[in-house]
Coordinates of C-alpha atoms and ligand atoms in Angstrom, one line a residue:
X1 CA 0.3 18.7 -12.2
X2 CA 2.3 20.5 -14.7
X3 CA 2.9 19.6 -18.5
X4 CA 5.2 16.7 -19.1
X5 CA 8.6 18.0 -20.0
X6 CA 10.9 17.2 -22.7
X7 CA 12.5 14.2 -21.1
X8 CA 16.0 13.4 -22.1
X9 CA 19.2 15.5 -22.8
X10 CA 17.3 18.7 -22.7
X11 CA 16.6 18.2 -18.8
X12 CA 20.4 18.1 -17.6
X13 CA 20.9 21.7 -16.7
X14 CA 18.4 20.5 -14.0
X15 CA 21.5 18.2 -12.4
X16 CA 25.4 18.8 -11.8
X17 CA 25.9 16.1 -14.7
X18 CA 28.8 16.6 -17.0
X19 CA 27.0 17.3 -20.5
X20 CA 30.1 15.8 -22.0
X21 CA 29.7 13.0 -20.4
X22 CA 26.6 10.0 -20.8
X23 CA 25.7 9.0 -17.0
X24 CA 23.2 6.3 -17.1
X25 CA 23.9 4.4 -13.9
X26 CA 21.1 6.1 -11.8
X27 CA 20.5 3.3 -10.5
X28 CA 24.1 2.6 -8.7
X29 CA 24.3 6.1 -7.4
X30 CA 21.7 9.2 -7.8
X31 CA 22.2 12.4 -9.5
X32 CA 21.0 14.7 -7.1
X33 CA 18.8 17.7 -8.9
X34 CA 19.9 20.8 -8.4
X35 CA 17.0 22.1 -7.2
X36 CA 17.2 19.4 -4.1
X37 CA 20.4 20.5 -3.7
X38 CA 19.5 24.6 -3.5
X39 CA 16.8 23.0 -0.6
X40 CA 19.5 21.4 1.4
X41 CA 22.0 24.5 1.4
X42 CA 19.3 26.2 2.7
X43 CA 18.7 23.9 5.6
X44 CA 22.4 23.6 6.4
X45 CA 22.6 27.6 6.4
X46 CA 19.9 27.9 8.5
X47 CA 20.8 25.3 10.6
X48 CA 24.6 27.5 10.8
X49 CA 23.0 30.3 11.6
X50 CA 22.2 28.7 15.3
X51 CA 23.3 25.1 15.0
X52 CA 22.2 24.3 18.9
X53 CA 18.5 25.8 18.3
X54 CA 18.1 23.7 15.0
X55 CA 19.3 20.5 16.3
X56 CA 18.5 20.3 19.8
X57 CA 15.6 22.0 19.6
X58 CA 14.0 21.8 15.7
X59 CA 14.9 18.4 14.4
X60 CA 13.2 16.1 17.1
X61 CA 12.0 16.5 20.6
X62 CA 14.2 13.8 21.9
X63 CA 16.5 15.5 24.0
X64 CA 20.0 15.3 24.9
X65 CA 22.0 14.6 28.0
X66 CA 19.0 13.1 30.1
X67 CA 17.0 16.7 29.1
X68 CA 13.8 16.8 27.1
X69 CA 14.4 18.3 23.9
X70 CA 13.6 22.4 24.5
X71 CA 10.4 23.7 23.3
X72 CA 10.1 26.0 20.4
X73 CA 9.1 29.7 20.5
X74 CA 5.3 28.9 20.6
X75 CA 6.0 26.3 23.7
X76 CA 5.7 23.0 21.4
X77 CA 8.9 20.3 20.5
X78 CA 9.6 21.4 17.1
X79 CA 9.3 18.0 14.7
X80 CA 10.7 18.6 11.5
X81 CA 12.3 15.3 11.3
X82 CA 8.6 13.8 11.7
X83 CA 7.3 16.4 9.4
X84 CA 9.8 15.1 6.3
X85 CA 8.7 11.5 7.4
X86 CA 4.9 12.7 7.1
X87 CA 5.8 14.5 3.2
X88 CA 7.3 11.1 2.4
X89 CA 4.8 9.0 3.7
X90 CA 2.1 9.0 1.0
X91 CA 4.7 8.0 -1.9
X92 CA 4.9 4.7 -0.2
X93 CA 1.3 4.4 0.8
X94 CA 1.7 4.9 4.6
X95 CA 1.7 7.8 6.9
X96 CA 4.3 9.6 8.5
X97 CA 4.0 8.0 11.9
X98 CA 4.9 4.7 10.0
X99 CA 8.4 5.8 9.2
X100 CA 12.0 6.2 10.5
X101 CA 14.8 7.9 8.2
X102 CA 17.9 5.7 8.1
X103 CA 21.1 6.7 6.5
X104 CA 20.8 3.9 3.8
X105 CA 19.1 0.6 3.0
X106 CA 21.9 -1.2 4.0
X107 CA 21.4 1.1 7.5
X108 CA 17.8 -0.2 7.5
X109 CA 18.6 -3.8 6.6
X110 CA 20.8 -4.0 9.3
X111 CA 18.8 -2.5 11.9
X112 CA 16.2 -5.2 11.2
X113 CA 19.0 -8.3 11.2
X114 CA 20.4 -7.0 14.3
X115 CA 17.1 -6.9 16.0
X116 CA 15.2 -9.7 14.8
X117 CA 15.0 -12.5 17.3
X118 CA 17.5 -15.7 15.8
X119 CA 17.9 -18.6 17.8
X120 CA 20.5 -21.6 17.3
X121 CA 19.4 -24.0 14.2
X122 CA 17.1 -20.6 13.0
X123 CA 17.3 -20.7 9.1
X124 CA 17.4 -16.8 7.7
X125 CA 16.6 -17.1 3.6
X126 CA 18.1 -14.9 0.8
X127 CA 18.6 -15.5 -2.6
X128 CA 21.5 -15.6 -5.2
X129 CA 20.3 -12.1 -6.0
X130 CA 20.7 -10.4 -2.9
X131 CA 22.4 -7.4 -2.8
X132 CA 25.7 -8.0 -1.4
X133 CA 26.1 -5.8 1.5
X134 CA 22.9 -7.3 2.7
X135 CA 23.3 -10.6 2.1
X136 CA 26.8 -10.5 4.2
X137 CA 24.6 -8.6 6.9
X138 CA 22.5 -11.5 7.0
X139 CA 25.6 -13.8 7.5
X140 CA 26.8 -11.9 10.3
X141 CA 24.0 -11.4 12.6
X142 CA 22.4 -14.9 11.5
X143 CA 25.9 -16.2 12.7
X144 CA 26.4 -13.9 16.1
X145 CA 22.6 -16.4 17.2
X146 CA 24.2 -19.7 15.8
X147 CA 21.5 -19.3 12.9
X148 CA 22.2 -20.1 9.4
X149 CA 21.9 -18.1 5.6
X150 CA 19.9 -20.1 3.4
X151 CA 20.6 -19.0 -0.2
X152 CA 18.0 -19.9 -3.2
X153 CA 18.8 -19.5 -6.4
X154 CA 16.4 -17.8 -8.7
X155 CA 15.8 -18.5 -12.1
X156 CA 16.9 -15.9 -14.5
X157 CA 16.6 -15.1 -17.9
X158 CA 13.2 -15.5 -18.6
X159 CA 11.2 -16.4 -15.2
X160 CA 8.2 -15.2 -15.0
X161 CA 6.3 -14.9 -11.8
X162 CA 5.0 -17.5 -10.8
X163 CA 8.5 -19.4 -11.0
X164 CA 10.5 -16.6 -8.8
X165 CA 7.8 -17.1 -6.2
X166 CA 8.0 -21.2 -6.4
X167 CA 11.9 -20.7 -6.3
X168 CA 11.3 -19.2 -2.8
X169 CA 8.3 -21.3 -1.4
X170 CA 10.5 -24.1 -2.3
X171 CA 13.3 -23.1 -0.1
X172 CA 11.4 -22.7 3.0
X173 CA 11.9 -25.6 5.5
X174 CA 10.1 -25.1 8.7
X175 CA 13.6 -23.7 10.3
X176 CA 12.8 -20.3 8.1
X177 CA 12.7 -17.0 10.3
X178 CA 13.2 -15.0 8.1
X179 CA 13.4 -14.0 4.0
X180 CA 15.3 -11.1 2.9
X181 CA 13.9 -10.5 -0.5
X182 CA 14.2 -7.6 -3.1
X183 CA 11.6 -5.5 -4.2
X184 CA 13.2 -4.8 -7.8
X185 CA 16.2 -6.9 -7.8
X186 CA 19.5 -5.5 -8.3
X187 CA 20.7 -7.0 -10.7
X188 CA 18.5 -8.2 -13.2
X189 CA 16.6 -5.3 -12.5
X190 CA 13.7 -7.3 -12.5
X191 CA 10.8 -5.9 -10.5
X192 CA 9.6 -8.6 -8.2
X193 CA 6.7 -10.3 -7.8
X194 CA 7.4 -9.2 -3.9
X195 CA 3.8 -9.6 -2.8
X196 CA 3.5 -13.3 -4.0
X197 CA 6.1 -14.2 -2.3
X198 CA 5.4 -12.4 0.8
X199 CA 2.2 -14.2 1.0
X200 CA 3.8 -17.9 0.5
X201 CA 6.2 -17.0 3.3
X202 CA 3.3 -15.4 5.5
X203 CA 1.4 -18.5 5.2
X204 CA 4.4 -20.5 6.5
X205 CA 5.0 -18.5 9.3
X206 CA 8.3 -16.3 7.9
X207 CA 8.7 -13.1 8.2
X208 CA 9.3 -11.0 5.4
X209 CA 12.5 -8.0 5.4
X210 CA 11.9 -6.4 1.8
X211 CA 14.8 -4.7 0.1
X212 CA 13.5 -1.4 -2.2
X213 CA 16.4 0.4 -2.1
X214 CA 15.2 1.0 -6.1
X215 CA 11.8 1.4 -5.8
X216 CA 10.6 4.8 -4.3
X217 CA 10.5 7.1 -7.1
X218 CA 10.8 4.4 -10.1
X219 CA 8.1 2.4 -9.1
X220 CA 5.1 2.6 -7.6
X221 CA 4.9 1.6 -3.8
X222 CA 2.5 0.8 -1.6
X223 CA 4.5 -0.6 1.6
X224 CA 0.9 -2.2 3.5
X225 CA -0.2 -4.1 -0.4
X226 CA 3.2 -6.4 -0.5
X227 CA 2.4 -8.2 3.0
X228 CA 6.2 -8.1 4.3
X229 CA 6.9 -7.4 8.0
X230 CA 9.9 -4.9 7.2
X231 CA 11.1 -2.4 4.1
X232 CA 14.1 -0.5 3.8
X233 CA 14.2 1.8 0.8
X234 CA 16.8 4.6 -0.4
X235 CA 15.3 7.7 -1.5
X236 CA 18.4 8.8 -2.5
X237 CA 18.6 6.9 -5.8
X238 CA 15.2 7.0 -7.5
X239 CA 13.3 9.5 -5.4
X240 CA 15.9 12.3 -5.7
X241 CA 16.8 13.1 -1.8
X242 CA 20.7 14.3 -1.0
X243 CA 22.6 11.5 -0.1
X244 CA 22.1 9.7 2.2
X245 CA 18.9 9.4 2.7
X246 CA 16.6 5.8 3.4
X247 CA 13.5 4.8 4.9
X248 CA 12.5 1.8 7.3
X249 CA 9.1 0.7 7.6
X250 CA 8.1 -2.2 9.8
X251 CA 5.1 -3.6 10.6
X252 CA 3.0 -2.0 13.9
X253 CA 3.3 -5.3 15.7
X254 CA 7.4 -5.4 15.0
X255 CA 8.3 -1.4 16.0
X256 CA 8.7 -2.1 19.7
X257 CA 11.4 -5.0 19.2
X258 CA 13.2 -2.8 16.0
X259 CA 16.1 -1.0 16.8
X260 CA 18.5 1.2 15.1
X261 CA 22.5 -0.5 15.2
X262 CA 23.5 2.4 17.3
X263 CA 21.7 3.3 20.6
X264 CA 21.3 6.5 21.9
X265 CA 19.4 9.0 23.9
X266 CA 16.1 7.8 22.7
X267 CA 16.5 4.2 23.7
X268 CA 13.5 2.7 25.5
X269 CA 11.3 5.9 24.5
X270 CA 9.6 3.8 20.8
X271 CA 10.6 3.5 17.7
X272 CA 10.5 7.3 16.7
X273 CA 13.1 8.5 19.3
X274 CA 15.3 5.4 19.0
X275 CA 15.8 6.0 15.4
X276 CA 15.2 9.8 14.7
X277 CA 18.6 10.8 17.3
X278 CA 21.3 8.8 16.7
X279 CA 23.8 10.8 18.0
X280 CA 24.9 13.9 16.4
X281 CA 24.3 14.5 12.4
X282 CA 23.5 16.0 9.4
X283 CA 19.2 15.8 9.6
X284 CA 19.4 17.7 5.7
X285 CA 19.3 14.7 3.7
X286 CA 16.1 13.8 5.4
X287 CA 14.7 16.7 5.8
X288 CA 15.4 17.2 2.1
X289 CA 13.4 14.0 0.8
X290 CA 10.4 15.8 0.2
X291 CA 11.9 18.1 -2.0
X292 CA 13.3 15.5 -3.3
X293 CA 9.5 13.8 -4.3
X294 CA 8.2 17.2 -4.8
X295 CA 10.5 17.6 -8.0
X296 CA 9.1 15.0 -9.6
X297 CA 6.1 16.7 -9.4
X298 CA 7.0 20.2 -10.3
X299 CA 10.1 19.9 -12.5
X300 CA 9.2 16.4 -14.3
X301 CA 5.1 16.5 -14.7
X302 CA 4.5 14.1 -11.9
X303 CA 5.3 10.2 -11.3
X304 CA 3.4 8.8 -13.9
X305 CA 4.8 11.2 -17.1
X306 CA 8.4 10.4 -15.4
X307 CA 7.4 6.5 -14.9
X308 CA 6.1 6.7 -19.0
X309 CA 9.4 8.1 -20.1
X310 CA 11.7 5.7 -18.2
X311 CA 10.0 2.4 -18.3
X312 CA 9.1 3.2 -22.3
X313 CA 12.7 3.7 -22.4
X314 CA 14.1 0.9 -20.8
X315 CA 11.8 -1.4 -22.4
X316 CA 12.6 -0.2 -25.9
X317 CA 16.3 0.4 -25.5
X318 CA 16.0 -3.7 -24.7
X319 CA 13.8 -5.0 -27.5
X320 CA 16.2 -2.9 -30.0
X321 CA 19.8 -3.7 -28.8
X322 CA 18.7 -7.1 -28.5
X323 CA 17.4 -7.2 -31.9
X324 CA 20.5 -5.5 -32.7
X325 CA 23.1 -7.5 -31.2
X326 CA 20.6 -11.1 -31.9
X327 CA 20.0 -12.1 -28.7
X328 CA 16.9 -13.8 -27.0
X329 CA 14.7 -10.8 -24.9
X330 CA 13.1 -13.3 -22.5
X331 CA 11.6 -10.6 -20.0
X332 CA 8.0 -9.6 -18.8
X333 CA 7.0 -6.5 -19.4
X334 CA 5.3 -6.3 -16.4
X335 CA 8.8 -6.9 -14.8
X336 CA 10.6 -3.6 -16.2
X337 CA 10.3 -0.5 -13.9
X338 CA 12.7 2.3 -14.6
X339 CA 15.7 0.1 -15.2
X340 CA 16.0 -2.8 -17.1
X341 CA 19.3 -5.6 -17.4
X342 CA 19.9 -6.4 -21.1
X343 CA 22.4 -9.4 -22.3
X344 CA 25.7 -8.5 -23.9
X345 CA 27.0 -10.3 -26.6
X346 CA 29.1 -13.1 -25.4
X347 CA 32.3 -12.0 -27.5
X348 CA 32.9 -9.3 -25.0
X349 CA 33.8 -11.9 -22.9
X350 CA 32.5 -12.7 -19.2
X351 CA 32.9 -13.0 -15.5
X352 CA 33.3 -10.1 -13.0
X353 CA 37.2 -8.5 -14.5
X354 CA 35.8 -9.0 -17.9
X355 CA 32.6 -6.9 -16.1
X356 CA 34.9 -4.2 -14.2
X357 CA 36.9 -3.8 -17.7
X358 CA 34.5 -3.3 -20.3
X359 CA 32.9 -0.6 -17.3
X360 CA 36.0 1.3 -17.1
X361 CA 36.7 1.0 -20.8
X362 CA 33.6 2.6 -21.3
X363 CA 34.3 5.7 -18.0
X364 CA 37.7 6.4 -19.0
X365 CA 37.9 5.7 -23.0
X366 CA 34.2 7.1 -23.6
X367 CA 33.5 9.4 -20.4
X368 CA 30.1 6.7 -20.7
X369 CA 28.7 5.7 -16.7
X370 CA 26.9 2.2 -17.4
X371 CA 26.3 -0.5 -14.9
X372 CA 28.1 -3.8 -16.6
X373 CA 27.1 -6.5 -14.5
X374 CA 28.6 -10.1 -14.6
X375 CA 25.2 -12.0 -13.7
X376 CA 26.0 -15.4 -14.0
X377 CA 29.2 -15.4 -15.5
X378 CA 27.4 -13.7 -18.5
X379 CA 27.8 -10.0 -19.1
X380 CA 24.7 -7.8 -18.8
X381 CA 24.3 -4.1 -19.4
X382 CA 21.7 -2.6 -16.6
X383 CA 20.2 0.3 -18.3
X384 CA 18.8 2.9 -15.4
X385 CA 16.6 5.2 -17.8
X386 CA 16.3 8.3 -16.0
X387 CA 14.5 11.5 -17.1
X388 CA 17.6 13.2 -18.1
X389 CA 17.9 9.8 -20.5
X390 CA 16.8 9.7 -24.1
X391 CA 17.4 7.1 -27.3
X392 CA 20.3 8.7 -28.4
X393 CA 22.1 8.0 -24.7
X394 CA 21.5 4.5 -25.3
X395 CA 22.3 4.2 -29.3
X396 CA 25.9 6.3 -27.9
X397 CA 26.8 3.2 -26.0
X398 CA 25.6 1.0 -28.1
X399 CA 27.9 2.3 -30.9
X400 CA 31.0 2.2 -29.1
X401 CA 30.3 -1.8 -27.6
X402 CA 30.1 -2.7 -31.3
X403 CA 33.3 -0.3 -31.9
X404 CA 34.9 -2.8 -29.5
X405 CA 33.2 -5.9 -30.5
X406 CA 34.9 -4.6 -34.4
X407 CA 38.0 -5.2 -32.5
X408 CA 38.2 -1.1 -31.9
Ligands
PLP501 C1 19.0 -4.1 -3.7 C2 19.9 -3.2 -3.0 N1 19.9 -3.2 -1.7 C3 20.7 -2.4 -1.0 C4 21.6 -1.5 -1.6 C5 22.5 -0.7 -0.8 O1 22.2 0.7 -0.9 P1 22.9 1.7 0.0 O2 24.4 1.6 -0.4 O3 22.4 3.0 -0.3 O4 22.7 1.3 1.4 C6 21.6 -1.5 -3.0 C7 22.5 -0.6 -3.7 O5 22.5 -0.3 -4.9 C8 20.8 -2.3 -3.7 O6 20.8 -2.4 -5.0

């Protein structure tokens, strides 16, 4: 472990990021370190240098065209696609063997709706906070087996745990399959008390698909502690891997009825050859992810100094601009990760165009990236504190709101 750096400003030679410019929207799409980055040239020089002998022969041992994949110089299937999965693995509390890269979460949400067995009257369950992408995904398969979405709506501001997990026991009927839930939710940024209600739907019988596309790298994660049957996960937002880069754990007992959304050459051979070859690709976003983790530890102190900075940030940057702006601050600590939703006052208006304008306002007037979110009608501000993030980011867009709320 190396001493903590400076977090803040002073980090951003580290990144691509514009130094003129304030980019806290982490969260929405990852800044990719530059160091990650240097890794994956690499990779895609060497892999130029003899693309057939990297990627027929290197990547995975599944081979193409009805052949085994060929052996490498010592006689052995070279597995560096396994060997990225094994880096990974202990970041989410699992091993390698437990893990398939998938392009994105929404890849490895997918891949679980499509193979999860729905039958007509089947209820699937998500909530008012789904992400979007999956939540249509849900539609769509649930529909393709005459099954139906369920949607519960989850209490927000000020829930506290025990609420968000009685929101969703409540909506269970005995027709649930299945609940898609979020491990931090994306747009309250709320981490979720994803284990609770894991358990309340394992004890009825439902199966449990967790989103985490924010969690590895911002929060801790330990995939077998939270109970769920499936979790998807980008590591290219929080956990610093080239885009695009995701994970999909499932459950031993659901691997040998989960399937990727596009079949290939390892079809009918398990999990690890149906998902690590589908079909011809670029493998260095994957093969990239530990460098990706290893970052953290080398060029940011480790998880827990960069998990300090950005939650202590967050948290703050809330209690003051609400202070500042005199609204209510009705959120848990406990329920703050490395991003955090904060309420905008009301006289910037609301709704989703009100949303969409004050963002741009803020790109194109202000060169400032923030997430504005229309959550409920009202506006909230969903503050990704990342390590290249500091006070003064935060007091920057603060400034120019109140420039605009002064009619500015
Ligand atoms: C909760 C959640 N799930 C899924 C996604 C989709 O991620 P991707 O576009 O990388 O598939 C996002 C994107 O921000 C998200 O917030």
């Amino acid at each position: 472990m190396h001493t903590p750096p400076r977090f803040g400003r002073s980090l951003l030679p580290l990144w691509s990021l514009d130094p003129a410019a304030t980019y806290l929207n982490h969260g929405t799409v990852g800044a990719t370190p530059l160091a990650v980055l240097a890794a994956q040239a690499a990779l895609r020089d060497e892999i130029e240098r003899h693309p057939a002998r990297m990627l027929l022969r290197e990547i995975t041992p599944i081979g193409v065209q009805g052949q085994p994949g060929g052996a490498g110089p010592d006689g052995r299937p070279r597995q560096r696609l396994r060997a990225a999965a094994a880096a990974v693995a202990p970041w989410l509390g699992v091993t390698g063997d437990d893990l398939v890269f998938v392009a994105n979460a929404t890849t490895g949400a997918n891949a679980v709706l499509s193979s999860f067995r729905l039958a007509a009257g089947d209820e699937v369950l998500v909530t008012n906070r789904t992400y979007g992408g999956v939540a249509r995904a849900a539609a769509h398969h649930a529909a393709r087996a005459g099954a139906t979405v369920c949607t519960t709506a989850l209490p927000f501001p000020g829930a506290d745990a025990a609420a968000l997990v009685a929101a969703v026991e409540a909506a269970l009927t005995p027709r649930t399959r299945l609940a898609v839930l979020d491990h931090v939710s994306p747009e309250t940024a709320l981490l979720m008390p994803l284990a609770e209600m894991a358990a309340v739907c394992r004890a009825r019988g439902v199966a449990v698909l967790a989103d985490g596309a924010h969690a590895p790298g911002a929060v801790p994660v330990d995939i077998p502690s939270l109970g769920v049957d499936f979790y998807a996960a980008n590591l290219h937002k929080w956990a610093f891997a080239p885009r695009s880069c995701a994970v999909l754990w499932a459950a031993p007992a659901r691997r040998d009825d989960l399937h990727p959304t596009v079949t290939s050459w390892g079809s009918g051979l398990g999990w690890h050859a149906e998902f690590d070859w589908v079909g011809t690709s670029d493998p260095t976003p994957y093969l990239c992810a530990p460098a990706g983790l290893a970052f953290i530890d080398e060029a940011l102190g480790g998880r827990e100094a960069l998990w300090a900075h950005n939650h202590g940030l967050a948290w703050r940057s809330a209690e003051r601009l609400c202070e500042r702006w005199n609204l209510p601050w009705l959120t848990p600590r406990r329920m703050v990760g490395s991003m955090v939703s904060v309420p905008l006052p009301p006289a910037l208006g609301h709704g989703a165009a009100a949303a969409t304008a004050l963002k741009d306002w803020l790109l194109f007037e202000h060169s400032i990236e923030a997430q504005i979110l229309a959550i409920d009608e009202a506006l909230w501000w969903r503050i990704s504190a990342q390590a290249y993030n500091d006070d003064e980011d935060i007091e920057r867009v603060a400034s120019v709101i109140d420039s605009r709320l002064r009619g500015g």
